[in-house]
Short mmCIF file of C-alpha atoms and ligand atoms in Angstrom, two decimals:
data_model
loop_
_atom_site.label_atom_id
_atom_site.label_comp_id
_atom_site.label_asym_id
_atom_site.label_seq_id
_atom_site.Cartn_x
_atom_site.Cartn_y
_atom_site.Cartn_z
CA UNK A 1 10.02 -35.82 -3.88
CA UNK A 2 10.11 -32.82 -6.19
CA UNK A 3 6.58 -33.64 -7.24
CA UNK A 4 5.38 -33.70 -3.68
CA UNK A 5 6.98 -30.34 -2.92
CA UNK A 6 5.43 -28.81 -6.02
CA UNK A 7 2.02 -30.15 -5.03
CA UNK A 8 2.42 -28.57 -1.59
CA UNK A 9 3.31 -25.21 -3.10
CA UNK A 10 0.35 -25.35 -5.45
CA UNK A 11 -1.99 -26.23 -2.60
CA UNK A 12 -0.70 -23.28 -0.58
CA UNK A 13 -1.13 -20.79 -3.37
CA UNK A 14 -4.62 -22.06 -4.10
CA UNK A 15 -5.61 -21.47 -0.48
CA UNK A 16 -4.63 -17.79 -0.40
CA UNK A 17 -6.52 -15.16 -2.39
CA UNK A 18 -4.35 -14.76 -5.50
CA UNK A 19 -4.56 -10.99 -5.87
CA UNK A 20 -3.70 -10.18 -2.26
CA UNK A 21 -0.79 -12.58 -2.52
CA UNK A 22 0.63 -10.74 -5.55
CA UNK A 23 0.02 -7.53 -3.64
CA UNK A 24 2.11 -8.78 -0.73
CA UNK A 25 5.01 -9.47 -3.08
CA UNK A 26 4.76 -6.05 -4.71
CA UNK A 27 4.44 -4.43 -1.30
CA UNK A 28 7.57 -6.19 -0.06
CA UNK A 29 9.60 -5.00 -3.02
CA UNK A 30 8.21 -1.46 -3.53
CA UNK A 31 6.68 -0.24 -0.28
CA UNK A 32 8.15 -2.03 2.71
CA UNK A 33 11.46 -0.16 2.61
CA UNK A 34 9.46 2.79 3.91
CA UNK A 35 6.21 1.35 5.29
CA UNK A 36 7.07 -0.92 8.21
CA UNK A 37 4.87 -2.58 10.81
CA UNK A 38 5.33 0.51 13.01
CA UNK A 39 5.30 4.12 11.88
CA UNK A 40 8.80 5.57 11.55
CA UNK A 41 10.19 8.93 10.47
CA UNK A 42 10.25 7.41 6.95
CA UNK A 43 6.56 6.63 6.62
CA UNK A 44 3.36 5.75 8.49
CA UNK A 45 2.51 2.13 9.27
CA UNK A 46 -0.36 1.04 7.01
CA UNK A 47 -2.27 -1.39 9.26
CA UNK A 48 -5.96 -0.50 9.11
CA UNK A 49 -5.40 2.18 6.49
CA UNK A 50 -8.13 0.89 4.16
CA UNK A 51 -11.42 2.44 5.29
CA UNK A 52 -9.63 4.86 7.62
CA UNK A 53 -9.36 8.62 7.38
CA UNK A 54 -6.33 9.66 5.34
CA UNK A 55 -3.35 10.80 7.41
CA UNK A 56 -4.69 9.24 10.62
CA UNK A 57 -2.22 6.43 11.43
CA UNK A 58 -0.69 6.98 14.87
CA UNK A 59 2.95 7.90 15.33
CA UNK A 60 3.62 9.65 12.05
CA UNK A 61 3.87 13.37 11.26
CA UNK A 62 2.03 13.72 7.96
CA UNK A 63 2.50 16.49 5.41
CA UNK A 64 -0.01 19.33 5.50
CA UNK A 65 -0.86 18.31 1.93
CA UNK A 66 -2.21 14.86 2.83
CA UNK A 67 -3.89 16.11 6.01
CA UNK A 68 -5.72 18.83 4.10
CA UNK A 69 -6.72 16.42 1.33
CA UNK A 70 -8.64 14.37 3.92
CA UNK A 71 -11.17 11.74 2.85
CA UNK A 72 -11.50 8.08 3.74
CA UNK A 73 -9.32 5.58 1.87
CA UNK A 74 -11.28 3.40 -0.55
CA UNK A 75 -10.58 1.59 -3.84
CA UNK A 76 -11.00 4.68 -5.99
CA UNK A 77 -8.92 7.19 -4.08
CA UNK A 78 -6.19 4.65 -3.24
CA UNK A 79 -5.95 3.93 -6.95
CA UNK A 80 -5.56 7.63 -7.73
CA UNK A 81 -3.08 8.08 -4.86
CA UNK A 82 -0.85 5.16 -5.86
CA UNK A 83 -0.91 6.17 -9.53
CA UNK A 84 0.42 9.61 -8.66
CA UNK A 85 0.66 10.74 -5.03
CA UNK A 86 1.94 14.19 -6.06
CA UNK A 87 -1.01 14.66 -8.38
CA UNK A 88 -3.48 13.47 -5.73
CA UNK A 89 -2.12 15.60 -2.88
CA UNK A 90 0.41 18.11 -4.23
CA UNK A 91 3.15 18.61 -1.65
CA UNK A 92 2.86 15.12 -0.16
CA UNK A 93 5.99 13.47 1.19
CA UNK A 94 5.33 10.23 -0.74
CA UNK A 95 6.93 10.33 -4.16
CA UNK A 96 6.69 6.70 -5.31
CA UNK A 97 4.32 6.03 -8.21
CA UNK A 98 2.75 2.76 -9.32
CA UNK A 99 1.92 3.30 -13.00
CA UNK A 100 0.56 -0.22 -13.69
CA UNK A 101 -3.20 -0.49 -12.94
CA UNK A 102 -3.00 -4.24 -12.23
CA UNK A 103 -0.25 -3.66 -9.68
CA UNK A 104 -2.30 -0.96 -7.96
CA UNK A 105 -5.26 -3.34 -7.82
CA UNK A 106 -3.13 -6.06 -6.23
CA UNK A 107 -1.65 -3.58 -3.74
CA UNK A 108 -5.08 -2.29 -2.72
CA UNK A 109 -6.31 -5.86 -2.18
CA UNK A 110 -3.25 -6.42 0.00
CA UNK A 111 -3.76 -3.17 1.97
CA UNK A 112 -7.27 -4.43 2.86
CA UNK A 113 -5.68 -7.41 4.60
CA UNK A 114 -3.42 -5.28 6.86
CA UNK A 115 -5.16 -5.12 10.21
C1 HEC B 1 10.24 6.35 -0.10
C2 HEC B 1 9.32 6.00 0.97
C3 HEC B 1 7.95 5.45 0.58
C4 HEC B 1 7.67 4.40 -0.25
C5 HEC B 1 8.66 3.51 -1.01
C6 HEC B 1 6.23 4.24 -0.26
N1 HEC B 1 5.65 5.18 0.54
FE1 HEC B 1 3.67 5.33 0.97
N2 HEC B 1 4.02 6.96 2.12
C7 HEC B 1 5.27 7.49 2.36
C8 HEC B 1 5.13 8.70 3.14
C9 HEC B 1 6.28 9.60 3.60
C10 HEC B 1 3.75 8.86 3.36
C11 HEC B 1 3.09 10.03 4.11
C12 HEC B 1 2.77 11.08 3.05
C13 HEC B 1 2.47 12.47 3.59
O1 HEC B 1 2.43 12.67 4.82
O2 HEC B 1 2.26 13.33 2.74
C14 HEC B 1 3.08 7.74 2.71
C15 HEC B 1 1.71 7.53 2.74
C16 HEC B 1 1.07 6.44 2.20
C17 HEC B 1 -0.34 6.16 2.31
C18 HEC B 1 -1.37 7.01 3.03
C19 HEC B 1 -1.32 6.68 4.52
C20 HEC B 1 -2.35 7.38 5.39
O3 HEC B 1 -2.33 7.14 6.60
O4 HEC B 1 -3.18 8.16 4.90
C21 HEC B 1 -0.57 4.98 1.67
C22 HEC B 1 -1.89 4.25 1.52
C23 HEC B 1 0.70 4.54 1.13
N3 HEC B 1 1.67 5.44 1.48
C24 HEC B 1 0.88 3.40 0.41
C25 HEC B 1 2.09 3.02 -0.18
C26 HEC B 1 2.24 1.86 -1.03
C27 HEC B 1 1.16 0.86 -1.37
C28 HEC B 1 3.55 1.86 -1.44
C29 HEC B 1 4.24 0.89 -2.39
C30 HEC B 1 3.87 1.03 -3.79
C31 HEC B 1 4.21 2.99 -0.83
N4 HEC B 1 3.29 3.67 -0.09
C32 HEC B 1 5.57 3.28 -0.98
C33 HEC B 1 6.49 7.00 1.94
C34 HEC B 1 6.66 5.94 1.07
#
């Protein structure tokens, strides 16, 4: 029985792209307390954020800092943003940093899957 269950788990994890899966776990523990499926006063929803104009998710009042920074979210600027939001857009309302490059990579892969 235990063997069968383990085989099922392994099959499941093989089916999903590994990096995005790690990203989902990191997102759930470090981002989801603020970023929910719908924008709230805490934070914007992040569906469709990859490839979108910065500060353009509906239903959230962004800081002037992020609005003025502008740009379209891609791998490079998301990496810089997650490493140090305050350095990327001084005055932003997001203060959480992700210092580990491999975690940022996994998170960015996960953000791409949020539609
Ligand atoms: C404590 C709350 C909080 C946490 C935790 C948090 N964020 Fe944020 N995030 C914000 C806020 C607030 C903004 C809007 C910033 C602004 O307007 O300056 C934001 C903005 C963003 C944006 C830009 C959105 C856009 O529309 O341009 C991205 C991408 C993002 N966060 C990703 C993440 C990721 C990934 C994590 C997990 C590592 C995370 N955030 C954790 C509060 C949070």
